[in-house]
Short mmCIF file of C-alpha atoms and ligand atoms in Angstrom, two decimals:
data_model
loop_
_atom_site.label_atom_id
_atom_site.label_comp_id
_atom_site.label_asym_id
_atom_site.label_seq_id
_atom_site.Cartn_x
_atom_site.Cartn_y
_atom_site.Cartn_z
CA MET A 1 125.81 125.18 157.35
CA ASN A 2 126.69 128.24 155.95
CA ALA A 3 126.41 128.23 152.02
CA MET A 4 127.27 130.79 149.14
CA VAL A 5 124.41 130.78 146.64
CA ASP A 6 124.39 132.89 144.05
CA GLY A 7 121.39 134.64 142.31
CA PHE A 8 120.58 131.65 140.15
CA GLY A 9 120.55 129.57 143.41
CA ARG A 10 123.40 127.78 142.51
CA ARG A 11 125.69 127.09 145.63
CA ILE A 12 128.89 127.84 145.16
CA GLU A 13 131.51 125.74 147.45
CA TYR A 14 134.47 125.83 145.21
CA LEU A 15 137.51 128.14 144.43
CA ARG A 16 139.80 127.39 141.63
CA ILE A 17 142.79 129.54 142.67
CA SER A 18 145.58 130.42 139.98
CA VAL A 19 148.92 130.44 141.93
CA THR A 20 150.80 132.17 138.95
CA ASP A 21 150.52 133.52 135.56
CA LYS A 22 153.50 131.71 133.95
CA CYS A 23 153.88 128.34 132.58
CA ASN A 24 156.83 125.92 131.48
CA LEU A 25 154.84 125.49 128.38
CA ARG A 26 153.19 127.65 125.53
CA CYS A 27 150.34 124.86 124.62
CA VAL A 28 148.82 126.09 121.13
CA TYR A 29 145.39 126.39 122.14
CA CYS A 30 146.40 128.95 125.53
CA MET A 31 149.46 130.55 125.54
CA PRO A 32 151.43 132.73 122.54
CA LEU A 33 154.71 131.37 122.17
CA GLU A 34 156.33 134.88 123.10
CA GLY A 35 154.43 134.53 126.62
CA LEU A 36 151.95 137.04 127.97
CA ASP A 37 152.33 140.32 129.79
CA TRP A 38 153.58 138.72 132.84
CA LEU A 39 152.32 139.73 136.58
CA ARG A 40 154.78 141.65 138.20
CA LYS A 41 156.10 139.61 141.50
CA GLU A 42 154.23 142.56 143.93
CA GLU A 43 151.11 141.82 141.94
CA ILE A 44 150.85 138.48 142.51
CA LEU A 45 149.18 137.23 145.94
CA THR A 46 151.57 135.85 148.69
CA TYR A 47 151.04 131.87 149.90
CA GLU A 48 150.07 134.10 153.20
CA GLU A 49 147.34 136.34 151.16
CA ILE A 50 146.01 133.18 149.37
CA ALA A 51 145.51 131.66 152.66
CA SER A 52 143.95 134.63 153.88
CA VAL A 53 141.37 134.39 151.45
CA ILE A 54 140.76 130.71 151.73
CA GLY A 55 140.33 131.24 155.05
CA ALA A 56 137.69 134.11 154.96
CA MET A 57 135.62 132.15 152.47
CA ALA A 58 135.44 128.62 154.53
CA PRO A 59 133.14 130.19 156.66
CA MET A 60 131.00 131.54 153.98
CA GLY A 61 130.86 127.83 152.78
CA LEU A 62 134.06 127.23 150.62
CA ARG A 63 134.49 123.55 150.95
CA ARG A 64 137.10 122.14 147.95
CA VAL A 65 140.08 124.04 146.61
CA ARG A 66 141.82 123.75 143.38
CA PHE A 67 145.36 125.01 142.71
CA THR A 68 145.78 125.96 138.93
CA GLY A 69 147.47 128.14 136.60
CA GLY A 70 149.45 129.39 134.59
CA GLU A 71 151.29 126.14 135.79
CA PRO A 72 151.16 126.12 139.88
CA LEU A 73 154.05 123.91 139.89
CA VAL A 74 156.61 126.25 138.62
CA ARG A 75 155.49 128.43 141.93
CA ARG A 76 158.53 127.14 144.52
CA ASP A 77 157.42 125.24 147.41
CA LEU A 78 153.66 124.61 145.96
CA HIS A 79 153.23 121.88 148.85
CA ARG A 80 153.81 124.90 151.36
CA LEU A 81 149.98 126.42 150.45
CA VAL A 82 148.62 123.44 149.95
CA ARG A 83 149.50 122.57 153.78
CA MET A 84 148.07 126.07 155.10
CA THR A 85 144.98 125.43 153.10
CA ALA A 86 144.59 122.14 154.74
CA GLU A 87 144.63 123.78 157.83
CA VAL A 88 141.67 126.07 156.97
CA PRO A 89 138.59 124.62 158.80
CA GLY A 90 135.95 123.74 156.49
CA ILE A 91 138.02 122.90 153.58
CA GLU A 92 137.24 118.82 152.67
CA ASP A 93 139.11 118.55 149.64
CA ILE A 94 142.61 120.04 147.89
CA SER A 95 143.35 119.19 144.42
CA LEU A 96 145.69 119.97 141.44
CA SER A 97 145.45 120.95 137.73
CA THR A 98 148.79 120.90 136.08
CA ASN A 99 150.79 119.80 132.89
CA ALA A 100 152.64 117.18 135.13
CA ILE A 101 156.05 118.43 133.97
CA LEU A 102 157.59 118.97 137.39
CA LEU A 103 155.26 116.50 139.47
CA ALA A 104 157.71 113.86 139.48
CA GLY A 105 159.69 116.19 141.97
CA GLN A 106 157.01 117.04 143.74
CA ALA A 107 154.37 114.50 144.00
CA GLU A 108 155.45 112.77 147.06
CA ASP A 109 155.66 116.54 149.27
CA LEU A 110 152.57 117.57 147.68
CA ARG A 111 150.68 114.24 148.60
CA ARG A 112 152.18 114.68 152.51
CA ALA A 113 150.69 118.34 152.18
CA GLY A 114 147.07 117.43 151.84
CA VAL A 115 146.83 117.23 147.85
CA LYS A 116 144.27 114.67 147.17
CA ARG A 117 143.99 114.39 143.89
CA VAL A 118 145.34 115.90 140.04
CA ASN A 119 144.18 116.85 136.90
CA VAL A 120 146.95 116.15 134.60
CA SER A 121 146.67 117.74 130.84
CA LEU A 122 147.94 115.56 127.96
CA ASP A 123 147.08 115.95 124.55
CA SER A 124 148.28 113.00 123.10
CA LEU A 125 149.86 109.77 123.75
CA ARG A 126 152.85 110.15 121.17
CA PRO A 127 155.62 111.62 121.90
CA ASP A 128 155.95 114.10 119.16
CA ARG A 129 152.98 115.27 119.21
CA VAL A 130 152.69 115.95 122.70
CA ASP A 131 156.07 118.21 122.06
CA ALA A 132 154.84 119.83 119.01
CA ILE A 133 151.15 120.89 121.41
CA ALA A 134 153.29 121.75 124.03
CA ARG A 135 155.77 123.76 122.24
CA ARG A 136 158.81 122.83 124.43
CA PRO A 137 160.86 119.63 123.83
CA ASP A 138 161.39 116.23 125.94
CA SER A 139 157.87 116.67 127.24
CA PHE A 140 156.40 113.53 126.85
CA GLU A 141 158.84 111.86 129.22
CA LYS A 142 158.43 114.08 132.11
CA VAL A 143 154.07 114.18 132.00
CA MET A 144 154.77 110.50 132.25
CA ALA A 145 156.75 110.48 135.10
CA GLY A 146 155.02 112.78 136.78
CA LEU A 147 151.91 110.11 136.14
CA ASP A 148 153.77 107.61 137.36
CA ALA A 149 154.66 109.94 139.78
CA ALA A 150 150.75 110.53 140.72
CA GLU A 151 150.08 106.95 140.82
CA ARG A 152 153.32 105.93 143.06
CA VAL A 153 151.74 108.95 146.18
CA GLY A 154 148.15 107.95 145.63
CA PHE A 155 146.81 110.68 144.09
CA ASP A 156 142.93 109.62 143.24
CA PRO A 157 141.24 110.34 141.36
CA ILE A 158 143.64 110.47 138.85
CA LYS A 159 141.92 112.75 135.66
CA LEU A 160 143.76 113.51 132.11
CA ASN A 161 142.71 116.11 130.34
CA VAL A 162 142.80 115.74 126.56
CA VAL A 163 141.52 119.34 124.58
CA LEU A 164 140.58 118.21 121.20
CA ILE A 165 142.14 119.42 118.07
CA ARG A 166 141.34 118.50 114.88
CA ASP A 167 144.30 117.18 112.56
CA GLN A 168 146.46 117.49 115.69
CA ASN A 169 145.30 114.49 118.28
CA ASP A 170 141.47 113.74 117.11
CA ASP A 171 142.86 110.59 115.67
CA GLU A 172 144.23 109.24 119.18
CA VAL A 173 140.31 109.52 120.66
CA GLU A 174 139.72 106.17 120.48
CA ASP A 175 143.52 105.24 121.42
CA PHE A 176 142.76 107.53 124.56
CA ALA A 177 139.39 105.74 125.19
CA GLU A 178 141.41 102.50 125.21
CA LEU A 179 143.33 103.82 127.96
CA THR A 180 140.47 103.38 130.51
CA LEU A 181 140.05 99.52 129.80
CA ASP A 182 144.05 99.13 131.50
CA ARG A 183 144.32 102.04 133.86
CA PRO A 184 141.60 103.25 136.19
CA TRP A 185 142.15 107.16 134.70
CA HIS A 186 139.48 108.83 133.74
CA VAL A 187 139.83 110.59 130.34
CA ARG A 188 138.16 114.09 129.99
CA PHE A 189 138.15 115.41 126.29
CA ILE A 190 137.56 119.19 126.28
CA GLU A 191 136.22 121.33 123.19
CA MET A 192 138.46 124.17 122.51
CA MET A 193 137.01 127.42 123.56
CA PRO A 194 137.95 130.51 121.94
CA THR A 195 139.86 133.37 123.70
CA GLY A 196 142.42 136.35 122.16
CA ALA A 197 145.10 134.46 121.49
CA ASN A 198 143.36 131.22 119.75
CA LEU A 199 140.82 132.75 117.63
CA ASP A 200 141.69 130.94 114.30
CA LEU A 201 142.97 127.47 115.92
CA SER A 202 139.67 127.19 118.19
CA ASP A 203 137.86 127.48 115.29
CA GLY A 204 139.16 126.34 112.18
CA SER A 205 140.38 123.36 114.37
CA TYR A 206 137.29 122.95 116.45
CA LEU A 207 135.85 119.44 117.14
CA SER A 208 132.79 118.55 119.45
CA CYS A 209 132.83 116.44 121.86
CA GLN A 210 130.01 114.35 119.99
CA GLU A 211 132.03 113.58 117.31
CA ALA A 212 134.13 112.58 119.79
CA LEU A 213 131.71 109.86 121.29
CA ASP A 214 130.72 109.00 118.39
CA ARG A 215 133.77 107.20 117.28
CA VAL A 216 134.50 106.13 120.94
CA ARG A 217 131.19 104.41 120.59
CA ALA A 218 132.04 102.64 117.40
CA ILE A 219 134.88 100.64 119.50
CA ASP A 220 131.88 99.66 122.38
CA ALA A 221 128.75 100.62 124.07
CA LEU A 222 129.19 103.26 126.73
CA GLU A 223 127.09 103.36 129.70
CA PRO A 224 127.01 106.42 131.39
CA VAL A 225 128.35 106.70 134.60
CA GLU A 226 128.24 108.75 137.89
CA GLY A 227 132.05 109.86 137.21
CA PRO A 228 134.55 110.07 139.77
CA SER A 229 134.62 112.59 142.76
CA GLY A 230 134.74 116.52 142.44
CA ASN A 231 131.16 116.99 140.74
CA GLY A 232 133.08 118.55 137.69
CA PRO A 233 131.12 120.22 134.59
CA ALA A 234 131.68 116.69 132.75
CA THR A 235 129.48 114.07 131.71
CA TYR A 236 130.70 110.49 132.01
CA TYR A 237 130.41 107.12 130.34
CA ARG A 238 132.51 104.16 130.87
CA PHE A 239 133.00 100.71 128.51
CA PRO A 240 131.33 97.58 130.44
CA GLY A 241 133.73 96.57 133.18
CA ALA A 242 136.59 99.09 132.30
CA PRO A 243 138.64 100.64 135.39
CA GLY A 244 138.59 104.02 134.14
CA THR A 245 136.02 106.39 132.55
CA ILE A 246 135.50 108.81 129.62
CA GLY A 247 134.12 112.25 130.42
CA VAL A 248 133.16 115.17 127.75
CA ILE A 249 133.11 118.71 128.69
CA THR A 250 131.21 120.77 126.65
CA PRO A 251 131.43 124.64 127.23
CA MET A 252 131.26 125.25 123.56
CA SER A 253 128.13 122.23 122.61
CA HIS A 254 126.09 122.10 125.51
CA ASN A 255 126.26 124.71 128.26
CA PHE A 256 126.65 123.85 131.78
CA CYS A 257 126.62 126.98 133.49
CA ASP A 258 123.26 125.96 135.39
CA ARG A 259 125.17 123.36 137.52
CA CYS A 260 128.25 125.69 137.92
CA ASN A 261 129.78 125.42 141.22
CA ARG A 262 132.60 127.62 141.80
CA MET A 263 134.61 131.25 141.80
CA ARG A 264 137.94 131.75 140.59
CA LEU A 265 140.75 133.53 142.34
CA THR A 266 143.35 134.89 140.06
CA ALA A 267 146.71 134.96 140.89
CA ASP A 268 147.01 139.15 141.49
CA GLY A 269 144.42 138.32 143.92
CA HIS A 270 141.04 139.13 141.77
CA LEU A 271 137.99 137.37 142.41
CA ARG A 272 136.02 136.03 139.63
CA PRO A 273 133.10 134.89 139.34
CA CYS A 274 132.85 133.45 136.31
CA LEU A 275 135.88 131.94 134.04
CA PHE A 276 134.79 134.41 130.99
CA GLY A 277 133.47 137.96 131.15
CA ASP A 278 135.16 141.25 132.82
CA LEU A 279 133.42 141.07 136.06
CA GLN A 280 135.92 140.63 139.06
CA THR A 281 136.60 141.72 142.46
CA ASN A 282 139.83 143.43 143.75
CA LEU A 283 140.30 141.07 146.66
CA ARG A 284 144.22 142.04 146.70
CA ASP A 285 144.17 145.93 147.74
CA PRO A 286 141.67 145.26 150.50
CA LEU A 287 143.39 142.50 151.99
CA ARG A 288 146.43 144.33 151.91
CA LYS A 289 144.48 147.03 153.59
CA GLY A 290 143.20 144.77 156.27
CA GLU A 291 139.85 145.31 155.41
CA ASP A 292 137.12 142.53 155.72
CA LEU A 293 136.61 140.26 152.71
CA ARG A 294 133.35 139.47 153.14
CA PRO A 295 131.29 142.22 152.02
CA LEU A 296 133.31 141.89 148.64
CA ILE A 297 132.72 138.10 148.13
CA GLU A 298 129.07 138.55 148.80
CA GLU A 299 128.90 141.36 146.36
CA THR A 300 131.35 139.15 143.86
CA LEU A 301 128.71 135.99 144.32
CA ARG A 302 125.47 138.39 143.58
CA ILE A 303 126.85 139.64 140.15
CA LYS A 304 127.81 136.02 139.20
CA PRO A 305 126.38 135.89 135.70
CA GLU A 306 123.70 133.01 134.69
CA ARG A 307 125.96 131.37 132.10
CA HIS A 308 128.84 132.73 129.57
CA HIS A 309 128.26 133.85 126.03
CA LEU A 310 131.01 132.04 123.98
CA VAL A 311 130.79 131.86 120.56
CA ARG A 312 133.28 130.14 117.96
CA GLY A 313 135.73 132.62 115.78
CA SER A 314 134.69 135.55 118.24
CA SER A 315 136.63 136.73 121.07
CA ALA A 316 133.40 138.80 122.14
CA GLY A 317 132.30 136.24 124.81
CA SER A 318 135.80 135.91 126.69
CA GLY A 319 135.61 139.31 127.83
CA GLY A 320 139.18 140.42 126.37
CA LEU A 321 140.68 136.94 128.20
CA VAL A 322 143.74 136.40 126.30
CA ALA A 323 144.20 132.97 127.35
CA LEU A 324 142.93 130.59 130.03
CA SER A 325 146.32 130.50 131.94
CA GLN A 326 145.16 133.95 132.88
CA THR A 327 142.50 132.99 135.15
CA GLY A 328 143.51 129.70 135.51
CA GLY A 329 141.09 127.66 132.68
N1 SAM B 1 149.30 124.15 133.48
C1 SAM B 1 147.94 123.38 134.16
C2 SAM B 1 147.35 122.56 133.06
O1 SAM B 1 147.63 123.08 131.75
O2 SAM B 1 146.64 121.64 133.64
C3 SAM B 1 146.85 124.44 134.61
C4 SAM B 1 146.00 125.67 133.80
S1 SAM B 1 145.75 124.77 132.58
C5 SAM B 1 144.85 127.26 132.02
C6 SAM B 1 143.46 124.10 133.03
C7 SAM B 1 142.88 123.17 131.80
O3 SAM B 1 142.76 124.34 130.95
C8 SAM B 1 143.90 122.89 131.44
O4 SAM B 1 143.64 121.58 131.25
C9 SAM B 1 143.79 122.89 129.52
O5 SAM B 1 144.34 122.06 128.52
C10 SAM B 1 142.75 123.85 129.66
N2 SAM B 1 142.78 124.86 128.42
C11 SAM B 1 143.54 125.60 128.51
N3 SAM B 1 143.41 126.65 127.07
C12 SAM B 1 142.04 125.92 127.08
C13 SAM B 1 141.06 126.48 125.45
N4 SAM B 1 141.39 127.32 125.02
N5 SAM B 1 140.39 125.38 125.66
C14 SAM B 1 139.96 124.40 126.17
N6 SAM B 1 140.74 123.91 127.31
C15 SAM B 1 141.49 124.96 127.48
FE1 SF4 B 2 150.71 126.00 130.38
FE2 SF4 B 2 148.41 124.99 131.13
FE3 SF4 B 2 148.28 126.77 129.23
FE4 SF4 B 2 149.19 124.69 128.35
S1 SF4 B 2 147.51 124.93 129.07
S2 SF4 B 2 150.09 126.78 128.60
S3 SF4 B 2 150.15 123.69 130.17
S4 SF4 B 2 148.66 127.19 131.58
#
C-alpha cells in the first residue's frame, strides 16, 4: 500500500480541508468581530477542484478527509462534495468540524452522502454564554438542534470541542465532564492557541488542560482510555462506567507534533504541511493549468516541519496567521 511519509518518519494519511474562510459566528478566540479580508469567489477551489486534489492524494496514501472552515456548512450543498469524496477510491473516512448552527437542516443529507462523524464546537452549556462567546444571538438553541440532529441521523462518534477560556467558561469544566456520564459524547478540552487576532485573550485568559483535568478529577477518578476513532491529537480519559469520554488537546502545554498525521488544504487551494508557520504550496494554479500535482504534494511532505513553535502572547510562532479559520483549525 502506498504511504505518504514525511522527513521525520510520520505517516500522513489525513487531510483537513477548509471549504470556506467565512463563518456565521465570531468566536472571541478565533475571528475578529469585523470579519477578515475574505477570499474572492474565484480564489476559492470549486468542489470539482477539491475532489481533484483528493483524487491526486488518495493513490499516494490519503485515507481520511475532514471538512472544516471557516464554517463548512455556510458553503452551499456541502453534501455534494461529500458524495464526490466518498467516490474516490481509497478514502475510508469522511468527517466534519462544525459549529452546528446549520447542522439541523443538513445532517440528513450529509449522513447519506457519506459523513460518518462530526466534531461540534460548543464552549459553554449556558445559552447566554454561548451567544456571548460566539458573538451571535440565538446560537445556543441552534447548536442544540444541530446536536439533536447529529444523534438522530447516527453520526458516531460525536465529539464536542471546548476551547478553555479563563473567566468565560472555566467554571463549566465539571459540567462538561459530567455530560459524559449521561451521553456517549466525547468532550475535548482545547488549550487556546495564539493567533494574530487573539493575542491578549490567548495569553490573559489561557487555561491549561492540566488545570481542567485537576478539576475533573475532584469529581471522581479518571481512567485513561483509547478514545474514539480518529487518532487525533487528544489524550482521553473516562469516569468509571461512563458512556462518554473526556479528552484534552494540549498544543501549548504538551506538544504532540511527533504524532502528527495530517496536512491541510486551505479554501484557496494551498497545501499546508503544518497548521502554523508560513510553509504552503499553491496547488490551485497548477491544478487550473492541468499540471500534475504529485510532485508538489511530495515536496510539501518533504518540507513538513518537525513541530510548531507557538509561544503564549506572541504571534511569532503562528507565522502570520490571523485566525485559525483561515487554515481550518
Ligand atoms: N467552524 C468550525 C468549528 O468551529 O468547529 C470549524 C473551524 S474551527 C477554526 C475548528 C476548531 O478550531 C474549533 O473547534 C474551534 O473551537 C477551534 N479554534 C479556533 N480558534 C482557536 C484557537 N485560537 N485556539 C484553539 N482552538 C481554536
Ligand atoms: Fe467560526 Fe469555527 Fe472560528 Fe467560531 S471557531 S469563528 S465557528 S470558524
